[in-house]
Coordinates of C-alpha atoms in Angstrom, one line a residue:
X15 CA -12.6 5.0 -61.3
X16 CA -11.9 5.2 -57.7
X17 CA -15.4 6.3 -54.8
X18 CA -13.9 7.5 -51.8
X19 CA -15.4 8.3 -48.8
X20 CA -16.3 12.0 -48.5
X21 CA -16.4 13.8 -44.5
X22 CA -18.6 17.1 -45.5
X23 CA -16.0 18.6 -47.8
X24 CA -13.2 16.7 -47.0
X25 CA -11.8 14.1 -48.9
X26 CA -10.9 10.4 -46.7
X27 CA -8.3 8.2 -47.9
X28 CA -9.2 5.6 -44.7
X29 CA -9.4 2.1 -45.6
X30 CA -11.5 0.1 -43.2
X31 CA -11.6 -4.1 -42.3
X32 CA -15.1 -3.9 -44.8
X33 CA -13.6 -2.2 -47.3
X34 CA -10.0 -4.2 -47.4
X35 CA -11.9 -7.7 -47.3
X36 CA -14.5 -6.4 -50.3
X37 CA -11.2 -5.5 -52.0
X38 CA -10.1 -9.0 -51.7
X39 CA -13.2 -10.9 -52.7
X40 CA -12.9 -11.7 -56.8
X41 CA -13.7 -9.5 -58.9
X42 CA -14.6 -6.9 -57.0
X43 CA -15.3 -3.5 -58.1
X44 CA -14.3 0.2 -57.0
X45 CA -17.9 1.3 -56.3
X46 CA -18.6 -2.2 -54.1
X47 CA -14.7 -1.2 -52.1
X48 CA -15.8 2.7 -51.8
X49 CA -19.2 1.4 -50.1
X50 CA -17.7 -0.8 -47.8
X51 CA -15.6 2.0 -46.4
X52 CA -18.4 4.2 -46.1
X53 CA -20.9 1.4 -44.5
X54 CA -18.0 1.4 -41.9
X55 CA -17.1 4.7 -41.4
X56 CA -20.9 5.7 -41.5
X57 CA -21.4 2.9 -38.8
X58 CA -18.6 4.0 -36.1
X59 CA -20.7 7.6 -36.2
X60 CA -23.4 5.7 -34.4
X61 CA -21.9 3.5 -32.6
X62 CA -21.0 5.6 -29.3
X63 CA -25.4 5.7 -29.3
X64 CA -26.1 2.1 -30.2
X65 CA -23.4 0.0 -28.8
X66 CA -25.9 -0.6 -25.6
X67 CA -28.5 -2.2 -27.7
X68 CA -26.2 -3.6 -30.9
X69 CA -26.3 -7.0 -29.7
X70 CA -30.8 -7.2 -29.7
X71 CA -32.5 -9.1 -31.6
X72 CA -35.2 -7.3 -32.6
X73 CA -37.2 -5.2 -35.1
X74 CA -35.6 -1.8 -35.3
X75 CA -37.7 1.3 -33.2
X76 CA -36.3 4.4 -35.4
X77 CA -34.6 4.7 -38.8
X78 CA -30.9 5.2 -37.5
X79 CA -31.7 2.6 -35.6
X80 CA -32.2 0.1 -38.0
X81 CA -29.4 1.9 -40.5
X82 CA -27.0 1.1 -37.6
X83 CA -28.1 -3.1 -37.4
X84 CA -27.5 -3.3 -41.0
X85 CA -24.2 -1.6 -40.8
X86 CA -23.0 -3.5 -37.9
X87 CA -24.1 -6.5 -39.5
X88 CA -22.0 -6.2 -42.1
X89 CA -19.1 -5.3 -40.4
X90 CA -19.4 -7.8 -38.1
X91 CA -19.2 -10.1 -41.0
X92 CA -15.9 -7.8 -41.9
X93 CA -14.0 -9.0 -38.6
X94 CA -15.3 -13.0 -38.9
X95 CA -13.6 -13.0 -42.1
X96 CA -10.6 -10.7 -41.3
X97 CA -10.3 -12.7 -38.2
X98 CA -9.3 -9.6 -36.1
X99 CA -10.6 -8.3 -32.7
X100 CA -13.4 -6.6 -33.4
X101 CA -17.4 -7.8 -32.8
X102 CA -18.3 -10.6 -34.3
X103 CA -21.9 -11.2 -32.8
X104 CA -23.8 -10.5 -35.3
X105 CA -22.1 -12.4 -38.3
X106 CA -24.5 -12.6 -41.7
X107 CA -22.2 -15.9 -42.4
X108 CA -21.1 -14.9 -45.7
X109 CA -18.3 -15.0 -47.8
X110 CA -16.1 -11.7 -48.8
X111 CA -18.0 -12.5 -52.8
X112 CA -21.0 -12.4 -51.1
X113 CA -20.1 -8.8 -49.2
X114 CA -19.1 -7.6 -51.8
X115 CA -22.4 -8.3 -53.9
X116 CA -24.5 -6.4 -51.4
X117 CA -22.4 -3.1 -50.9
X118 CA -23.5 -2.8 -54.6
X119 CA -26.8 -2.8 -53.2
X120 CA -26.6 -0.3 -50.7
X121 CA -25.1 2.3 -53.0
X122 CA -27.2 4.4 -55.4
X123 CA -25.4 3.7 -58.6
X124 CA -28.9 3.4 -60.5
X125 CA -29.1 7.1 -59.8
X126 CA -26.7 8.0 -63.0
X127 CA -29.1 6.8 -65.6
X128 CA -31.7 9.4 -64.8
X129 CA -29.7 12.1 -66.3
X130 CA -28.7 9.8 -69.0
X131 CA -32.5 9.5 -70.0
X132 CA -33.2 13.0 -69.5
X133 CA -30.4 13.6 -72.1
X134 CA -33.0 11.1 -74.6
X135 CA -35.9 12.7 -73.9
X136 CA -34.3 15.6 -75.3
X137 CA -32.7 14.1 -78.1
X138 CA -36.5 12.9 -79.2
X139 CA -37.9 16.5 -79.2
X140 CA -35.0 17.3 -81.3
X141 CA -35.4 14.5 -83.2
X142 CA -39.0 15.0 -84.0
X143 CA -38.8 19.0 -84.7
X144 CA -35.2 17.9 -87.1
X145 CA -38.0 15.5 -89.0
X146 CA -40.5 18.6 -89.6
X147 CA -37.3 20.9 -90.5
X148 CA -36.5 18.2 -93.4
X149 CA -40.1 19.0 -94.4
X150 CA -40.4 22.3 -95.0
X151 CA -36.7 22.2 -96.9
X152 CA -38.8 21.1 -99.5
X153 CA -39.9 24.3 -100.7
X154 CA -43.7 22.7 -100.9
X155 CA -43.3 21.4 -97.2
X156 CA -44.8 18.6 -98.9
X157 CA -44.4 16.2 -96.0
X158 CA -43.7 15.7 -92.2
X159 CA -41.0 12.9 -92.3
X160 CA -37.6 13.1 -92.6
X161 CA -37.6 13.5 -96.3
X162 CA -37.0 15.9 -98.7
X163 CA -40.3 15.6 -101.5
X164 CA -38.3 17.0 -104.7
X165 CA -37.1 15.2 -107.8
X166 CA -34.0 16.9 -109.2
X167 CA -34.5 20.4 -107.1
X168 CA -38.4 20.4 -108.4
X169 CA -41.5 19.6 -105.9
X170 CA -42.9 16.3 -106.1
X171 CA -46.8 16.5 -107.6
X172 CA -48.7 13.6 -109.3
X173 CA -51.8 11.2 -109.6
X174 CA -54.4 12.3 -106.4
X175 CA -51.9 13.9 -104.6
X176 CA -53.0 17.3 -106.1
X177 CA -51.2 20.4 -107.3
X178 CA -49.0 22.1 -104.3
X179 CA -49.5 25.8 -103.9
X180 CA -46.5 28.1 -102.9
X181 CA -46.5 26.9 -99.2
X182 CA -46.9 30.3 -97.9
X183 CA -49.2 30.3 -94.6
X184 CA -49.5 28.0 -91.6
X185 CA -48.9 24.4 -91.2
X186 CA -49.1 21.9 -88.7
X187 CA -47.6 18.0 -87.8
X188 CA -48.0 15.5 -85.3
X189 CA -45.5 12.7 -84.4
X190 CA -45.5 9.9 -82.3
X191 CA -42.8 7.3 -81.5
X192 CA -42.2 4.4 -79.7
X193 CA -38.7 3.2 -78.7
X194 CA -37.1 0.2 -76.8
X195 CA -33.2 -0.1 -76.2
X196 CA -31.0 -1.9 -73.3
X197 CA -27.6 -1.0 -71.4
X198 CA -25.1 -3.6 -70.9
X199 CA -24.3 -3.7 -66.8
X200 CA -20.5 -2.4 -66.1
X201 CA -18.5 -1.6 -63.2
X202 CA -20.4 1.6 -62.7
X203 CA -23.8 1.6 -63.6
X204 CA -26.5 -1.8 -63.8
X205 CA -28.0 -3.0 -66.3
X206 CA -31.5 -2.2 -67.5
X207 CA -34.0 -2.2 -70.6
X208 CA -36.7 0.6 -71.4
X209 CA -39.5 1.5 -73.4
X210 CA -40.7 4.6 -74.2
X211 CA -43.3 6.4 -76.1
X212 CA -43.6 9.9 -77.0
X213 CA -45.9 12.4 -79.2
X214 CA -44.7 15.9 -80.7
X215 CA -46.9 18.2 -81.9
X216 CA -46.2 21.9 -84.2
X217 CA -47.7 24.7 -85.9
X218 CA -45.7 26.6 -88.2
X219 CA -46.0 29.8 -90.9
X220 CA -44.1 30.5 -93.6
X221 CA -43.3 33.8 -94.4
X222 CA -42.8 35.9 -98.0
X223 CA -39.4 35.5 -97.8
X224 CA -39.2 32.3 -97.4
X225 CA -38.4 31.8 -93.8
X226 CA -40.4 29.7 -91.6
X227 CA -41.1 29.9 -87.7
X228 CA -42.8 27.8 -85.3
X229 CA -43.2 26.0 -82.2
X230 CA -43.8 22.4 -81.1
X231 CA -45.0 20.5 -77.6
X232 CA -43.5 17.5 -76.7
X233 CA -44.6 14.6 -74.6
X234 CA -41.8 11.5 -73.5
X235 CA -43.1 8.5 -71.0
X236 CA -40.1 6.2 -70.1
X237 CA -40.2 2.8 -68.2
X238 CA -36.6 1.8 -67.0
X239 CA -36.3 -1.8 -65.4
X240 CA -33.2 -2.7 -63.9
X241 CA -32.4 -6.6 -64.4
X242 CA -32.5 -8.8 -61.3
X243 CA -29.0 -9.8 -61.7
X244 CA -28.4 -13.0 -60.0
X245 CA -25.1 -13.8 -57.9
X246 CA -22.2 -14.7 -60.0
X247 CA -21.0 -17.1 -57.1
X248 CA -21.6 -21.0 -57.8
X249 CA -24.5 -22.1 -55.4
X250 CA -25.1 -19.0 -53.6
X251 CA -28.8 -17.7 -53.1
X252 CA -28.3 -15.4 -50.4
X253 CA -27.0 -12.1 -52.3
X254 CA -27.3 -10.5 -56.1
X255 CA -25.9 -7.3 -57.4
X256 CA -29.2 -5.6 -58.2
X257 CA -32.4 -6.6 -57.3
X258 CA -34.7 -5.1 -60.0
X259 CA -36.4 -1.5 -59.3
X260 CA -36.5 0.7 -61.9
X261 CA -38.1 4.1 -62.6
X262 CA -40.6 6.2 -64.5
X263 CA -40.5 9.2 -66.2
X264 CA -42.9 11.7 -67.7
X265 CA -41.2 14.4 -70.2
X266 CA -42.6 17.9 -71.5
X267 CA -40.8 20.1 -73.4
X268 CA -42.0 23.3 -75.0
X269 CA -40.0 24.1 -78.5
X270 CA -39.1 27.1 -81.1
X271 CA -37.6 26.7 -84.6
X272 CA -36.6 28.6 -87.7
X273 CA -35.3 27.9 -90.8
X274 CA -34.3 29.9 -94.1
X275 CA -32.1 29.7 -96.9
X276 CA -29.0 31.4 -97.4
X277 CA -28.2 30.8 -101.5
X278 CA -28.4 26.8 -102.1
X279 CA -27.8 26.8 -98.6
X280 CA -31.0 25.8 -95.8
X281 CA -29.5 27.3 -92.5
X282 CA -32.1 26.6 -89.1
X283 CA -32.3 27.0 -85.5
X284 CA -34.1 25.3 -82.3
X285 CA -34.3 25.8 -78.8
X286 CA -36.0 23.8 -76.4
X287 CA -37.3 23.5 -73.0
X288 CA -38.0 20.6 -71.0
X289 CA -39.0 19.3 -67.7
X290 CA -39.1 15.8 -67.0
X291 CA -41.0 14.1 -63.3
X292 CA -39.8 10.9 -61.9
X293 CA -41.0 8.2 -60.0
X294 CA -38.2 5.7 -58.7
X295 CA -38.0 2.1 -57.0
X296 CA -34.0 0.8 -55.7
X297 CA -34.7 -2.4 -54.3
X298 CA -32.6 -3.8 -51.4
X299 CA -32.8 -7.5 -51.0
X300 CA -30.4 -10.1 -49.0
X301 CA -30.6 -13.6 -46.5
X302 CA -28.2 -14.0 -43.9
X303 CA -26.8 -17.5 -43.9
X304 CA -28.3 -20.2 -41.7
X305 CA -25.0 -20.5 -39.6
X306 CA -24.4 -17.1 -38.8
X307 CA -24.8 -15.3 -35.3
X308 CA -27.2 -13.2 -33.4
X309 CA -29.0 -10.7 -36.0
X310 CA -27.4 -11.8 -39.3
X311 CA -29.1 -15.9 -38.7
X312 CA -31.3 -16.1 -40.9
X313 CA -31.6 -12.0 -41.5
X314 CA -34.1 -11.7 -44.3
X315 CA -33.8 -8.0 -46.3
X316 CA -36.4 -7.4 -48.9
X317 CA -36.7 -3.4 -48.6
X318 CA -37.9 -1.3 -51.7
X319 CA -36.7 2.4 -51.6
X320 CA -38.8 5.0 -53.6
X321 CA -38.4 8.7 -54.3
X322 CA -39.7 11.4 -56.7
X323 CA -37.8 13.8 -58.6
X324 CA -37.6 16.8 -61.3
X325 CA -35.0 17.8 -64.2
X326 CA -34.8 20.9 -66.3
X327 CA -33.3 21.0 -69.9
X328 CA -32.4 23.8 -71.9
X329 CA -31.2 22.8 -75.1
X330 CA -30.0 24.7 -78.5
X331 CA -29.3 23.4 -82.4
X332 CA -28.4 24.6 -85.3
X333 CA -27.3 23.0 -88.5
X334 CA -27.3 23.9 -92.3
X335 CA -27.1 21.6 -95.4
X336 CA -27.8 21.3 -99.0
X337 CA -29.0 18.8 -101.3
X338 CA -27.6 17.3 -104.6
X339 CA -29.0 15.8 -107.7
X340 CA -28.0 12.2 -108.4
X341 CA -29.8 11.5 -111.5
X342 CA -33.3 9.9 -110.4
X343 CA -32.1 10.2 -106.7
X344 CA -31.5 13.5 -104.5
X345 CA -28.5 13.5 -101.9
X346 CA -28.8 16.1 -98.9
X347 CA -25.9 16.4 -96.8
X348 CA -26.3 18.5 -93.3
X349 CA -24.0 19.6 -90.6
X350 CA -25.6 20.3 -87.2
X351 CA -24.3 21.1 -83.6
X352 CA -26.7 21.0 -80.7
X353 CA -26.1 21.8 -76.6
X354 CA -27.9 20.6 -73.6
X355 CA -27.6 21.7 -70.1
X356 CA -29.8 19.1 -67.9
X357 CA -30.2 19.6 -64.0
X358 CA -31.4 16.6 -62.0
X359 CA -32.6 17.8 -58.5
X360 CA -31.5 16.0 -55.4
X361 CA -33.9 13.6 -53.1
X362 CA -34.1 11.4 -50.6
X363 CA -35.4 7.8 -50.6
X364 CA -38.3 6.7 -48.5
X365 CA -37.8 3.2 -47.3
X366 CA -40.7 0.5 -47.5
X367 CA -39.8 -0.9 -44.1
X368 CA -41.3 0.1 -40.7
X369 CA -38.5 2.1 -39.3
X370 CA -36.5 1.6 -42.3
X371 CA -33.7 2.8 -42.3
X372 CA -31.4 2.1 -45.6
X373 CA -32.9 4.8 -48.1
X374 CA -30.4 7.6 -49.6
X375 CA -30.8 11.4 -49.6
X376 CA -28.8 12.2 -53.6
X377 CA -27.4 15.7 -54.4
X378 CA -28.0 17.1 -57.9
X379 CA -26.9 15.9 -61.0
X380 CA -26.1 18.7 -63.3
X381 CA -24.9 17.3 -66.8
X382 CA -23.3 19.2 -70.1
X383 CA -23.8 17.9 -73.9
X384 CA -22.2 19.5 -77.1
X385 CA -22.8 17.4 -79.9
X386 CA -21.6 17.4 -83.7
X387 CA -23.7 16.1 -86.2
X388 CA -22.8 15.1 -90.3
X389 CA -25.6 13.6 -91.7
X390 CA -26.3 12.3 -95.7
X391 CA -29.9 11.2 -96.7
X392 CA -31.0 10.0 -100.0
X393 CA -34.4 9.6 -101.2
X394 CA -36.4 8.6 -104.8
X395 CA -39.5 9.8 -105.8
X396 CA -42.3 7.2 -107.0
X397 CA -45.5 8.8 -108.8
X398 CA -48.9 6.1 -108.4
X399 CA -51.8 6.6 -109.1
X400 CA -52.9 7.5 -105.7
X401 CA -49.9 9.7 -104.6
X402 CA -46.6 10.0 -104.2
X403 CA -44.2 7.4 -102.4
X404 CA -40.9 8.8 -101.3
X405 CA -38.4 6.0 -99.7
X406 CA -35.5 7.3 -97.9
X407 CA -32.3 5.7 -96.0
X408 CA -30.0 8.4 -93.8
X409 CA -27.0 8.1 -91.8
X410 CA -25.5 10.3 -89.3
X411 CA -22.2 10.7 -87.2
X412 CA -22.5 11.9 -84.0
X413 CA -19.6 13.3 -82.0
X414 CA -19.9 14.1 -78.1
X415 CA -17.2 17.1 -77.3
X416 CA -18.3 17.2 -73.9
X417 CA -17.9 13.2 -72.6
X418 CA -16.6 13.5 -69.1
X419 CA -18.1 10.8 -66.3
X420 CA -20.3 12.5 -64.1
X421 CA -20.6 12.2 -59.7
X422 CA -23.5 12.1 -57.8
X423 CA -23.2 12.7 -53.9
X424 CA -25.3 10.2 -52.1
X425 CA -25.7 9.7 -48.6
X426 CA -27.2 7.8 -45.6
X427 CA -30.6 10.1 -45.0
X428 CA -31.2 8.1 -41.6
X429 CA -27.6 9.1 -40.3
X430 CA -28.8 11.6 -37.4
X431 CA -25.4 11.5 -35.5
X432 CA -21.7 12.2 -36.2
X433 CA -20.1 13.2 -39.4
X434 CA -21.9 11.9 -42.4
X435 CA -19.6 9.9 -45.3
X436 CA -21.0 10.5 -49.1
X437 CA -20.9 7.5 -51.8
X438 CA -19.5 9.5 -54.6
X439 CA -21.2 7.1 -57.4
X440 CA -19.7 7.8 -60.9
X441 CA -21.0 7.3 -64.4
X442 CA -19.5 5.7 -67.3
X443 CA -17.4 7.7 -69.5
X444 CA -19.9 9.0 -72.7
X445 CA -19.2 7.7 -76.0
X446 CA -17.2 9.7 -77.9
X447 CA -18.3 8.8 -81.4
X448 CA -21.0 7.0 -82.6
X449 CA -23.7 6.5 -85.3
X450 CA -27.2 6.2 -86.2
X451 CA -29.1 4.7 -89.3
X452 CA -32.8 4.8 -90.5
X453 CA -35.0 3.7 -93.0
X454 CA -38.2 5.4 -93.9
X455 CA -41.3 5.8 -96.6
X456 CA -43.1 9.4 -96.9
X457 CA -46.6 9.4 -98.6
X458 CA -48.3 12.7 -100.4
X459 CA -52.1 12.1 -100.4
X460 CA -54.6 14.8 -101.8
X461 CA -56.1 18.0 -99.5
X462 CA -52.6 18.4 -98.5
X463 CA -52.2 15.8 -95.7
X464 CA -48.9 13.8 -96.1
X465 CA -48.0 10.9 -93.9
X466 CA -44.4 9.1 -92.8
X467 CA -42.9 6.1 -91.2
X468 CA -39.3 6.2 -89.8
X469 CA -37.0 3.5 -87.9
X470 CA -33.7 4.7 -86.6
X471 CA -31.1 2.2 -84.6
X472 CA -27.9 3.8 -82.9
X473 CA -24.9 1.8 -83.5
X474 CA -21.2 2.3 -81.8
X475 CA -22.6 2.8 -78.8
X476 CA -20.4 0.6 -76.4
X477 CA -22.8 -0.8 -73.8
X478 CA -26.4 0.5 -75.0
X479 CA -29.0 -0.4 -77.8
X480 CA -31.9 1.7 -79.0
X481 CA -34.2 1.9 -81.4
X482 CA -37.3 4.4 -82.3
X483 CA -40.0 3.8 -84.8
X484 CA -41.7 6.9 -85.6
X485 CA -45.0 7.8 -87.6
X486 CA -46.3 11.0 -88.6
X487 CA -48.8 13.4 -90.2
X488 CA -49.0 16.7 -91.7
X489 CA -51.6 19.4 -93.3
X490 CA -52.1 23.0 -93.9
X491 CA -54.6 25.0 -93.2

């Protein structure tokens, strides 16, 4: 993938002396080239106001300011090792690995995983309500996991678990889950881990006919930490490619579901909305070398940008399915598509530094899912003497239709002066196929209240683990 530099809504194809001696350090990446050519383009706006004071040492007394030191520092650095004719005053003493290490920095490629999580979030609520729609395919909704309680077609009764009724009427279930995963660091976005925790809870009715309706409220709370990656150059202490930060996120989501049967056939339907609040933290942090000149001697940078933000998810999913006898086993097959349409709103940074003046005002992120789903579950059906144990295993193939890389506009937000240059930063291309697995145990205990344990793991995914343990309970009333 290749940033350019953006002028308003025309595209710039200029290289510049940071940009060309980034591209010549190893192993250097597009995004760490594309910032380069916007540090310096964004820092010749500014320079016709500054160049009186570029050479002071001292703290910064505005924003832009302080946005135009760093800039100059690094381009300063540019010319030292370009040996052209440019300044060199204010040289950081580094090497063009080290450059290159800290345009990564000043870019706001951590900015791609927030609509990445709000996608999960969404896929949870979905998850949770698909659990409670397994349930009721029972014909007894006879529990709230992912399991269908029937033996050879018939509803599962025995020992204390006590005699089911017809299952007419309302029901109810609550979920919660807890999930931890990691995504391998690439070209385009860092690494990070999470953990997350989430709660889902539904009332349903189920009608003469058969058909059942209801709505669910979902809760999500994620904490993303981005790894402190250290610098891949031998001895160097000076720069890193990320310096930590991470973000927080709190998810609602307000849900409506039916299901009926058509024949042997289940048919159902969701739609969801959601609304998910963030809390972010990019961290900046760099030394200038002890034998570099005027500013960039000694330079310490330890600067921690935060912001807040918003997304909105509207989401759709419908599927149908049937189950098979096995002998003492029962096989259920399914085949589901579900669409999200997630908009993250744009913000600016707010840098921790007095004056600071290296925080990022984003654009929007607005991000398209259509996702194919064929699924098989089998479960047995174990009568004891205080219920009814039913052990499942499922395995589903997912298929993204829409898995096109995604931009996000960022900019300099202290840039007051001149044209202002965007960092197009880029996502990784989606996975096209992958897979998830699960293991699970569902328990039918007497006055109706049934209980369930599920662990799912995705697998196929190319850079990114997860994994979500999920419990559950379930009445009538």
């Amino acid at each position: 993938m290749t940033i350019a530099a953006h002028s308003q809504a025309q595209t710039q194809t200029q290289d510049t002396t940071l940009g060309s001696v980034v591209a010549g350090a190893d192993n250097s990446t597009d995004l760490q080239v594309g910032t380069g050519n916007v540090v310096q383009l964004t820092c010749g706006q500014m320079l016709d106001k500054y160049r009186p004071v570029a050479g002071d040492i001292r703290p910064a007394e505005t924003a832009e300011e302080d946005l135009f030191f760093r800039c100059n520092e690094m381009v300063t650095t540019a010319n030292a090792l370009a040996n052209n004719d440019g300044p060199t005053g204010n040289n950081l003493g580094w090497s063009s690995g080290q450059l290159a290490e800290a345009m990564q920095q000043l870019t706001g490629e951590e900015q791609v995983s927030k609509g990445s999580l709000a996608s999960e979030t969404s896929n949870g609520q979905f998850a949770n309500i698909g659990m409670r729609l397994d349930a009721i395919r029972a014909g007894a909704r006879s529990t709230a996991g992912g399991v269908n309680l029937a033996m050879n077609g018939t509803p599962v009764v025995g020992g204390n678990a006590g005699e089911e009724g017809d299952g007419l009427g309302w029901g109810w279930f609550l979920n919660g889950a807890y999930g931890f995963g990691e995504r391998d660091g690439t070209q385009v976005e860092d690494e990070y881990d999470y953990d997350s925790y989430g709660a889902t809870l539904g009332f349903d009715y189920m009608f003469d006919s058969g058909l059942v309706a209801g709505v669910a409220a979902g809760y999500a709370d994620y904490e993303v930490d981005f790894d402190n990656s250290r610098s891949s150059l031998a001895g160097n202490s000076l720069t890193s490619t990320v310096s930590g930060g991470g973000f927080e996120l709190d998810g609602y989501s307000l849900s409506a579901y039916l299901i009926g049967n058509l024949g042997r056939f289940y048919v159902d339907g969701l739609v969801s909305y959601g609304s998910n609040d963030y809390e972010t933290e990019r961290v900046v942090r760099y030394q200038g070398a002890a034998d570099g000149s005027g500013r960039g001697q000694n330079l310490d940078i330890d600067r921690t940008m935060s912001g807040k933000t918003d997304s909105d998810t509207l989401g759709l999913g419908l599927s149908t399915g049937t189950t098979f006898e096995l002998g003492g086993f029962d096989l259920g097959v399914d085949l589901g598509l579900s669409y999200l349409d997630i908009t993250v709103d744009g913000y600016t940074e707010k840098d921790s530094a007095v004056n600071g003046g290296l925080n990022l005002a984003y654009g929007d992120q607005d991000i398209e899912s259509l996702v194919s789903t064929l699924g098989a579950q089998l479960t047995r059906s174990f009568s004891t003497s205080s219920g009814v144990l039913v052990p499942y295993a499922r395995a589903d193939w997912h298929h993204e239709f829409k898995n096109d890389a995604r931009m996000v506009d960022a900019r300099y937000a202290s840039q007051e002066v001149g044209q202002s240059f965007n960092l197009n930063v880029g996502s990784d291309d989606p996975d096209t196929d992958y897979f998830s697995v699960g293991l699970g145990v569902a328990a039918v205990f007497a006055n109706n209240i049934q209980a369930f344990v599920d662990y799912r793991t995705t697998l196929g995914l190319e850079d990114v683990s997860a994994n979500l343990f999920t419990i559950g309970v379930r009445g009538s009333f």
